[in-house]
Short mmCIF file of C-alpha atoms in Angstrom, two decimals:
data_model
loop_
_atom_site.label_atom_id
_atom_site.label_comp_id
_atom_site.label_asym_id
_atom_site.label_seq_id
_atom_site.Cartn_x
_atom_site.Cartn_y
_atom_site.Cartn_z
CA UNK A 252 45.58 68.11 -32.49
CA UNK A 253 44.85 65.32 -34.93
CA UNK A 254 41.22 66.36 -35.51
CA UNK A 255 41.60 69.91 -36.01
CA UNK A 256 44.79 69.32 -38.18
CA UNK A 257 42.70 67.16 -40.37
CA UNK A 258 40.00 69.52 -40.67
CA UNK A 259 41.95 72.27 -41.66
CA UNK A 260 43.68 69.99 -44.27
CA UNK A 261 40.37 68.80 -45.64
CA UNK A 262 38.79 72.31 -45.68
CA UNK A 263 42.09 73.92 -47.28
CA UNK A 264 40.89 77.67 -45.88
CA UNK A 265 40.38 78.77 -42.50
CA UNK A 266 37.99 81.92 -42.46
CA UNK A 267 38.78 84.85 -39.98
CA UNK A 268 36.93 87.66 -39.03
CA UNK A 269 35.98 90.23 -36.38
CA UNK A 270 32.68 92.26 -36.05
CA UNK A 271 31.78 94.36 -33.23
CA UNK A 272 27.97 93.01 -33.53
CA UNK A 273 27.14 90.00 -32.27
CA UNK A 274 24.27 89.53 -34.45
CA UNK A 275 26.47 90.05 -37.40
CA UNK A 276 29.03 87.82 -35.98
CA UNK A 277 26.48 85.06 -35.74
CA UNK A 278 25.18 85.64 -38.97
CA UNK A 279 28.50 85.47 -40.56
CA UNK A 280 29.40 82.00 -38.85
CA UNK A 281 26.00 81.04 -40.09
CA UNK A 282 26.52 81.84 -43.76
CA UNK A 283 30.20 80.03 -43.50
CA UNK A 284 28.64 77.20 -41.68
CA UNK A 285 26.01 76.73 -44.46
CA UNK A 286 28.56 76.77 -47.06
CA UNK A 287 30.57 73.79 -45.35
CA UNK A 288 32.96 75.62 -43.19
CA UNK A 289 33.74 73.52 -40.02
CA UNK A 290 36.64 75.50 -38.63
CA UNK A 291 36.62 79.25 -38.16
CA UNK A 292 38.88 81.76 -36.49
CA UNK A 293 37.24 84.58 -34.62
CA UNK A 294 39.62 87.59 -34.28
CA UNK A 295 40.58 89.43 -30.88
CA UNK A 296 40.52 92.69 -32.47
CA UNK A 297 37.72 94.92 -30.74
CA UNK A 298 36.01 95.57 -27.50
CA UNK A 299 33.24 93.14 -27.72
CA UNK A 300 35.59 90.24 -28.86
CA UNK A 301 35.57 88.00 -25.65
CA UNK A 302 31.68 88.71 -25.00
CA UNK A 303 30.76 87.94 -28.65
CA UNK A 304 33.20 84.75 -28.71
CA UNK A 305 31.72 83.71 -25.54
CA UNK A 306 27.86 83.88 -26.80
CA UNK A 307 29.10 82.20 -30.19
CA UNK A 308 30.61 79.18 -28.16
CA UNK A 309 27.53 78.97 -25.93
CA UNK A 310 24.93 78.78 -28.93
CA UNK A 311 27.59 76.92 -31.70
CA UNK A 312 26.84 73.11 -30.25
CA UNK A 313 22.98 73.59 -31.19
CA UNK A 314 23.17 75.88 -33.78
CA UNK A 315 26.47 74.78 -35.37
CA UNK A 316 27.18 71.18 -34.60
CA UNK A 317 30.69 69.91 -35.44
CA UNK A 318 31.92 73.59 -35.79
CA UNK A 319 35.55 74.29 -34.36
CA UNK A 320 35.56 77.80 -33.25
CA UNK A 321 38.78 79.21 -32.39
CA UNK A 322 40.19 82.72 -31.25
CA UNK A 323 42.69 84.76 -33.20
CA UNK A 324 45.06 87.66 -32.69
CA UNK A 325 46.03 86.64 -29.01
CA UNK A 326 49.06 88.27 -28.19
CA UNK A 327 49.68 87.57 -24.33
CA UNK A 328 48.85 84.90 -21.70
CA UNK A 329 45.80 86.66 -19.89
CA UNK A 330 44.39 86.83 -23.28
CA UNK A 331 45.17 83.19 -23.51
CA UNK A 332 43.48 82.14 -20.30
CA UNK A 333 40.69 84.62 -21.03
CA UNK A 334 39.69 82.57 -24.22
CA UNK A 335 40.92 79.11 -22.86
CA UNK A 336 38.16 79.33 -20.01
CA UNK A 337 35.52 80.01 -22.26
CA UNK A 338 36.41 76.93 -24.27
CA UNK A 339 38.08 78.30 -27.37
CA UNK A 340 38.88 75.02 -29.54
CA UNK A 341 42.13 76.67 -30.73
CA UNK A 342 43.94 79.72 -30.10
CA UNK A 343 46.18 81.60 -32.83
CA UNK A 344 48.65 84.23 -32.26
CA UNK A 345 50.05 86.67 -34.32
CA UNK A 346 53.53 86.05 -32.62
CA UNK A 347 55.52 83.28 -30.79
CA UNK A 348 57.69 83.21 -27.78
CA UNK A 349 58.71 80.64 -25.13
CA UNK A 350 56.68 81.94 -22.52
CA UNK A 351 53.23 81.62 -24.65
CA UNK A 352 54.17 78.24 -26.00
CA UNK A 353 54.87 76.80 -22.42
CA UNK A 354 51.83 78.21 -20.95
CA UNK A 355 49.64 76.78 -23.82
CA UNK A 356 51.02 73.44 -22.89
CA UNK A 357 50.90 73.40 -19.23
CA UNK A 358 46.85 74.42 -19.80
CA UNK A 359 46.36 71.75 -22.53
CA UNK A 360 45.43 74.65 -25.11
CA UNK A 361 45.76 74.02 -28.62
CA UNK A 362 48.15 76.66 -29.70
CA UNK A 363 48.56 77.66 -33.53
CA UNK A 364 51.35 80.27 -33.37
CA UNK A 365 52.30 83.02 -35.83
CA UNK A 366 55.82 82.52 -37.18
CA UNK A 367 57.71 84.47 -39.59
CA UNK A 368 61.49 83.28 -39.43
CA UNK A 369 63.02 79.66 -39.32
CA UNK A 370 63.71 80.64 -35.63
CA UNK A 371 60.23 81.36 -34.60
CA UNK A 372 59.30 78.00 -36.55
CA UNK A 373 61.97 76.33 -34.43
CA UNK A 374 60.44 77.35 -31.07
CA UNK A 375 57.22 75.87 -32.15
CA UNK A 376 59.22 72.51 -33.61
CA UNK A 377 61.12 72.27 -30.57
CA UNK A 378 58.14 72.39 -28.40
CA UNK A 379 56.39 69.47 -30.35
CA UNK A 380 53.64 71.70 -31.93
CA UNK A 381 52.72 70.44 -35.33
CA UNK A 382 50.82 73.37 -36.87
CA UNK A 383 52.16 76.96 -37.33
CA UNK A 384 50.75 80.11 -38.90
CA UNK A 385 53.21 81.94 -41.50
CA UNK A 386 52.31 85.55 -41.01
CA UNK A 387 52.12 87.71 -42.84
CA UNK A 388 52.30 85.52 -45.60
CA UNK A 389 52.29 88.01 -48.49
CA UNK A 390 55.53 89.92 -47.11
CA UNK A 391 57.39 86.32 -47.54
CA UNK A 392 55.78 84.96 -50.75
CA UNK A 393 54.56 81.74 -51.90
CA UNK A 394 58.13 79.90 -52.19
CA UNK A 395 58.69 80.62 -48.56
CA UNK A 396 57.08 77.33 -46.97
CA UNK A 397 58.77 75.06 -49.79
CA UNK A 398 62.00 76.47 -48.77
CA UNK A 399 61.72 76.14 -45.25
CA UNK A 400 59.30 72.87 -44.90
CA UNK A 401 62.39 70.48 -45.20
CA UNK A 402 64.36 71.76 -42.39
CA UNK A 403 61.29 71.04 -39.97
CA UNK A 404 59.94 67.60 -40.90
CA UNK A 405 56.30 66.86 -39.71
CA UNK A 406 55.51 70.72 -39.33
CA UNK A 407 52.43 71.82 -41.07
CA UNK A 408 51.91 75.51 -42.14
CA UNK A 409 49.16 77.75 -42.69
CA UNK A 410 49.79 80.89 -44.35
CA UNK A 411 47.65 83.75 -43.46
CA UNK A 412 47.90 87.55 -44.69
CA UNK A 413 47.08 89.21 -48.07
CA UNK A 414 45.76 85.66 -49.71
CA UNK A 415 43.10 86.03 -52.30
CA UNK A 416 39.98 84.15 -51.76
CA UNK A 417 40.50 82.45 -55.24
CA UNK A 418 40.98 78.99 -56.05
CA UNK A 419 43.94 79.56 -58.23
CA UNK A 420 45.83 81.83 -55.48
CA UNK A 421 45.31 79.40 -52.77
CA UNK A 422 46.18 76.11 -54.96
CA UNK A 423 49.55 78.05 -55.31
CA UNK A 424 50.04 78.03 -51.82
CA UNK A 425 49.11 74.49 -51.25
CA UNK A 426 51.49 73.52 -54.08
CA UNK A 427 54.08 75.51 -52.34
CA UNK A 428 53.77 73.20 -49.24
CA UNK A 429 50.69 75.00 -47.09
CA UNK A 430 48.10 72.55 -45.73
CA UNK A 431 45.36 75.46 -46.02
CA UNK A 432 45.21 79.29 -45.99
CA UNK A 433 43.70 81.92 -43.72
CA UNK A 434 41.29 84.11 -45.44
CA UNK A 435 40.25 87.38 -43.78
CA UNK A 436 38.93 90.33 -45.59
CA UNK A 437 39.43 88.76 -49.20
CA UNK A 438 36.47 86.34 -48.17
CA UNK A 439 34.79 88.42 -45.43
CA UNK A 440 34.30 92.07 -46.48
CA UNK A 441 33.07 94.61 -44.23
CA UNK A 442 29.84 94.82 -46.40
CA UNK A 443 29.44 91.17 -46.84
CA UNK A 444 25.59 89.95 -47.64
CA UNK A 445 25.47 86.74 -45.57
CA UNK A 446 23.89 85.25 -48.84
CA UNK A 447 26.71 86.34 -50.98
CA UNK A 448 29.25 85.14 -48.36
CA UNK A 449 27.60 81.57 -48.27
CA UNK A 450 27.46 81.25 -51.99
CA UNK A 451 31.21 82.60 -52.57
CA UNK A 452 32.40 80.33 -49.92
CA UNK A 453 30.62 77.35 -51.16
CA UNK A 454 31.90 78.02 -54.66
CA UNK A 455 35.40 78.37 -53.27
CA UNK A 456 35.35 75.10 -51.43
CA UNK A 457 33.83 73.20 -54.52
CA UNK A 458 36.65 74.67 -56.68
CA UNK A 459 39.32 73.73 -54.03
CA UNK A 460 38.31 70.23 -54.04
CA UNK A 461 37.91 69.38 -57.72
#
């Protein structure tokens, strides 16, 4: 857990996306990688997700050395096993329950579960998980993490959902106790040009590290 946790903390953002086309997916990963991103969440949101993810993992150690590539939007044990079998570096879920957490621990899978309530966070906390995704973050607001964090010492929080790909917005979440923010369509639009995406991401990283 320590390596990915540290990389996420250092990076301050975790880009997440899905595209039906493998070539487009590869080009997006390339643009993000060239911008300095080393942790990416590919999302399980379409028919080609598993096939595309498998191919991306196969080429990543050669074309994108040092990249941690995880899968998101995993909702059940079967999906977890499918992606664990193709060596996902981490698995992110939009929900949490005891069965998912126990299975991940048994399989030695790095799970980052989606939590909304203190009861959700407590399931992760009681099972020794160190990082949870707060989702959907925009429905809870920037003060939520600050309010709930003291109850769960040692827990780390990554808000996702409705966060703008702007340094000011992300800094507010970080000041509120988040270690990083998950960024989807606000960073990677459907019509993203790879060069524009690379520059936008690089500038955002530079602003966040000033």
